[in-house]
mmCIF file with all atom_site columns, C-alpha atoms in Angstrom:
data_model
loop_
_atom_site.group_PDB
_atom_site.id
_atom_site.type_symbol
_atom_site.label_atom_id
_atom_site.label_alt_id
_atom_site.label_comp_id
_atom_site.label_asym_id
_atom_site.label_entity_id
_atom_site.label_seq_id
_atom_site.pdbx_PDB_ins_code
_atom_site.Cartn_x
_atom_site.Cartn_y
_atom_site.Cartn_z
_atom_site.occupancy
_atom_site.B_iso_or_equiv
_atom_site.pdbx_formal_charge
_atom_site.auth_seq_id
_atom_site.auth_comp_id
_atom_site.auth_asym_id
_atom_site.auth_atom_id
_atom_site.pdbx_PDB_model_num
ATOM 1  C CA . MET A 1 1  ? 20.438  -14.384 25.732  1.00 0.00 ? 429 MET A CA 1
ATOM 2  C CA . LYS A 1 2  ? 17.504  -16.242 24.184  1.00 0.00 ? 430 LYS A CA 1
ATOM 3  C CA . LYS A 1 3  ? 15.943  -14.633 21.104  1.00 0.00 ? 431 LYS A CA 1
ATOM 4  C CA . ASN A 1 4  ? 12.605  -15.451 19.497  1.00 0.00 ? 432 ASN A CA 1
ATOM 5  C CA . VAL A 1 5  ? 11.154  -14.936 16.045  1.00 0.00 ? 433 VAL A CA 1
ATOM 6  C CA . TYR A 1 6  ? 8.226   -12.506 16.179  1.00 0.00 ? 434 TYR A CA 1
ATOM 7  C CA . ARG A 1 7  ? 5.609   -11.785 13.526  1.00 0.00 ? 435 ARG A CA 1
ATOM 8  C CA . VAL A 1 8  ? 4.631   -8.110  13.589  1.00 0.00 ? 436 VAL A CA 1
ATOM 9  C CA . ARG A 1 9  ? 1.502   -7.263  11.575  1.00 0.00 ? 437 ARG A CA 1
ATOM 10 C CA . THR A 1 10 ? 2.205   -3.971  9.823   1.00 0.00 ? 438 THR A CA 1
ATOM 11 C CA . GLN A 1 11 ? 0.347   -1.598  7.508   1.00 0.00 ? 439 GLN A CA 1
ATOM 12 C CA . TYR A 1 12 ? 2.003   1.031   5.334   1.00 0.00 ? 440 TYR A CA 1
ATOM 13 C CA . ILE A 1 13 ? -0.649  3.524   4.385   1.00 0.00 ? 441 ILE A CA 1
ATOM 14 C CA . PHE A 1 14 ? 0.076   5.839   1.478   1.00 0.00 ? 442 PHE A CA 1
ATOM 15 C CA . GLU A 1 15 ? -2.617  8.426   1.095   1.00 0.00 ? 443 GLU A CA 1
ATOM 16 C CA . GLY A 1 16 ? -3.106  10.705  -1.854  1.00 0.00 ? 444 GLY A CA 1
ATOM 17 C CA . VAL A 1 17 ? -5.279  11.447  -4.846  1.00 0.00 ? 445 VAL A CA 1
ATOM 18 C CA . PHE A 1 18 ? -5.574  10.435  -8.471  1.00 0.00 ? 446 PHE A CA 1
ATOM 19 C CA . ASP A 1 19 ? -7.207  13.070  -10.704 1.00 0.00 ? 447 ASP A CA 1
ATOM 20 C CA . VAL A 1 20 ? -8.754  11.086  -13.564 1.00 0.00 ? 448 VAL A CA 1
ATOM 21 C CA . ILE A 1 21 ? -10.628 12.147  -16.688 1.00 0.00 ? 449 ILE A CA 1
ATOM 22 C CA . ALA A 1 22 ? -13.704 9.912   -16.999 1.00 0.00 ? 450 ALA A CA 1
ATOM 23 C CA . GLU A 1 23 ? -17.349 9.920   -18.038 1.00 0.00 ? 451 GLU A CA 1
ATOM 24 C CA . SER A 1 24 ? -18.650 9.094   -14.527 1.00 0.00 ? 452 SER A CA 1
ATOM 25 C CA . LYS A 1 25 ? -17.594 8.521   -10.910 1.00 0.00 ? 453 LYS A CA 1
ATOM 26 C CA . GLU A 1 26 ? -17.813 4.758   -11.365 1.00 0.00 ? 454 GLU A CA 1
ATOM 27 C CA . TYR A 1 27 ? -15.708 4.823   -14.532 1.00 0.00 ? 455 TYR A CA 1
ATOM 28 C CA . ALA A 1 28 ? -13.117 6.991   -12.747 1.00 0.00 ? 456 ALA A CA 1
ATOM 29 C CA . ARG A 1 29 ? -13.057 4.475   -9.893  1.00 0.00 ? 457 ARG A CA 1
ATOM 30 C CA . GLN A 1 30 ? -12.638 1.559   -12.328 1.00 0.00 ? 458 GLN A CA 1
ATOM 31 C CA . LYS A 1 31 ? -9.781  3.334   -14.116 1.00 0.00 ? 459 LYS A CA 1
ATOM 32 C CA . VAL A 1 32 ? -7.903  3.831   -10.846 1.00 0.00 ? 460 VAL A CA 1
ATOM 33 C CA . LEU A 1 33 ? -8.503  0.266   -9.621  1.00 0.00 ? 461 LEU A CA 1
ATOM 34 C CA . GLN A 1 34 ? -7.459  -1.281  -12.924 1.00 0.00 ? 462 GLN A CA 1
ATOM 35 C CA . ASN A 1 35 ? -4.651  1.058   -14.015 1.00 0.00 ? 463 ASN A CA 1
ATOM 36 C CA . CYS A 1 36 ? -2.995  2.567   -10.951 1.00 0.00 ? 464 CYS A CA 1
ATOM 37 C CA . GLY A 1 37 ? -0.971  1.149   -8.109  1.00 0.00 ? 465 GLY A CA 1
ATOM 38 C CA . LEU A 1 38 ? 2.115   1.047   -5.964  1.00 0.00 ? 466 LEU A CA 1
ATOM 39 C CA . VAL A 1 39 ? 5.045   -1.322  -6.420  1.00 0.00 ? 467 VAL A CA 1
ATOM 40 C CA . MET A 1 40 ? 6.913   -2.392  -3.269  1.00 0.00 ? 468 MET A CA 1
ATOM 41 C CA . GLY A 1 41 ? 10.363  -0.866  -3.460  1.00 0.00 ? 469 GLY A CA 1
ATOM 42 C CA . GLY A 1 42 ? 9.282   1.077   -6.523  1.00 0.00 ? 470 GLY A CA 1
ATOM 43 C CA . SER A 1 43 ? 6.927   3.923   -7.054  1.00 0.00 ? 471 SER A CA 1
ATOM 44 C CA . ILE A 1 44 ? 3.335   4.915   -7.607  1.00 0.00 ? 472 ILE A CA 1
ATOM 45 C CA . HIS A 1 45 ? 2.436   4.221   -11.220 1.00 0.00 ? 473 HIS A CA 1
ATOM 46 C CA . SER A 1 46 ? -0.349  4.324   -13.784 1.00 0.00 ? 474 SER A CA 1
ATOM 47 C CA . THR A 1 47 ? -0.794  2.736   -17.173 1.00 0.00 ? 475 THR A CA 1
ATOM 48 C CA . LEU A 1 48 ? -3.172  5.523   -18.221 1.00 0.00 ? 476 LEU A CA 1
ATOM 49 C CA . PRO A 1 49 ? -1.927  8.178   -20.661 1.00 0.00 ? 477 PRO A CA 1
ATOM 50 C CA . ASP A 1 50 ? -0.423  11.256  -18.967 1.00 0.00 ? 478 ASP A CA 1
ATOM 51 C CA . ASP A 1 51 ? -3.159  13.498  -20.365 1.00 0.00 ? 479 ASP A CA 1
ATOM 52 C CA . GLU A 1 52 ? -5.840  11.423  -18.540 1.00 0.00 ? 480 GLU A CA 1
ATOM 53 C CA . ILE A 1 53 ? -4.341  11.302  -15.048 1.00 0.00 ? 481 ILE A CA 1
ATOM 54 C CA . ASN A 1 54 ? -2.395  13.230  -12.442 1.00 0.00 ? 482 ASN A CA 1
ATOM 55 C CA . TRP A 1 55 ? -1.593  12.206  -8.888  1.00 0.00 ? 483 TRP A CA 1
ATOM 56 C CA . ALA A 1 56 ? -0.217  13.498  -5.615  1.00 0.00 ? 484 ALA A CA 1
ATOM 57 C CA . PHE A 1 57 ? 0.981   11.153  -2.864  1.00 0.00 ? 485 PHE A CA 1
ATOM 58 C CA . SER A 1 58 ? 3.241   11.616  0.123   1.00 0.00 ? 486 SER A CA 1
ATOM 59 C CA . ALA A 1 59 ? 6.482   9.654   -0.097  1.00 0.00 ? 487 ALA A CA 1
ATOM 60 C CA . HIS A 1 60 ? 6.269   8.972   3.646   1.00 0.00 ? 488 HIS A CA 1
ATOM 61 C CA . PRO A 1 61 ? 3.573   6.465   4.629   1.00 0.00 ? 489 PRO A CA 1
ATOM 62 C CA . ASP A 1 62 ? 1.690   6.288   7.889   1.00 0.00 ? 490 ASP A CA 1
ATOM 63 C CA . VAL A 1 63 ? 3.061   3.120   9.517   1.00 0.00 ? 491 VAL A CA 1
ATOM 64 C CA . ARG A 1 64 ? 0.833   1.157   11.882  1.00 0.00 ? 492 ARG A CA 1
ATOM 65 C CA . THR A 1 65 ? 1.702   -2.000  13.757  1.00 0.00 ? 493 THR A CA 1
ATOM 66 C CA . ALA A 1 66 ? -0.852  -4.350  15.231  1.00 0.00 ? 494 ALA A CA 1
ATOM 67 C CA . ARG A 1 67 ? -0.708  -7.771  16.840  1.00 0.00 ? 495 ARG A CA 1
ATOM 68 C CA . ILE A 1 68 ? 2.715   -9.229  17.618  1.00 0.00 ? 496 ILE A CA 1
ATOM 69 C CA . THR A 1 69 ? 2.962   -12.999 18.037  1.00 0.00 ? 497 THR A CA 1
ATOM 70 C CA . VAL A 1 70 ? 5.819   -15.398 18.719  1.00 0.00 ? 498 VAL A CA 1
ATOM 71 C CA . GLN A 1 71 ? 6.386   -17.515 15.615  1.00 0.00 ? 499 GLN A CA 1
ATOM 72 C CA . GLU A 1 72 ? 9.250   -19.615 16.852  1.00 0.00 ? 500 GLU A CA 1
ATOM 73 C CA . GLU A 1 73 ? 10.697  -19.912 20.321  1.00 0.00 ? 501 GLU A CA 1
ATOM 74 C CA . GLN A 1 74 ? 14.422  -20.395 20.449  1.00 0.00 ? 502 GLN A CA 1
ATOM 75 C CA . THR A 1 75 ? 15.949  -22.771 22.952  1.00 0.00 ? 503 THR A CA 1
ATOM 76 C CA . GLU A 1 76 ? 19.514  -23.082 23.994  1.00 0.00 ? 504 GLU A CA 1
#
């Protein structure tokens, strides 16, 4: 049986909240963009001190697939 290599565009969407202590909405946004993230195969993290941030995220992402294309056709 012939098998092909397919590229499947995929999104893993983790949704949650960061509660941040800041002087304004924009500063709170900047803190999250610059100091918070997700490491593939790791966990959600922040470099902010614990007394400035708290978060809640689901450990189970919403998984969406999109376009699927043949990358390499196999011949026998």
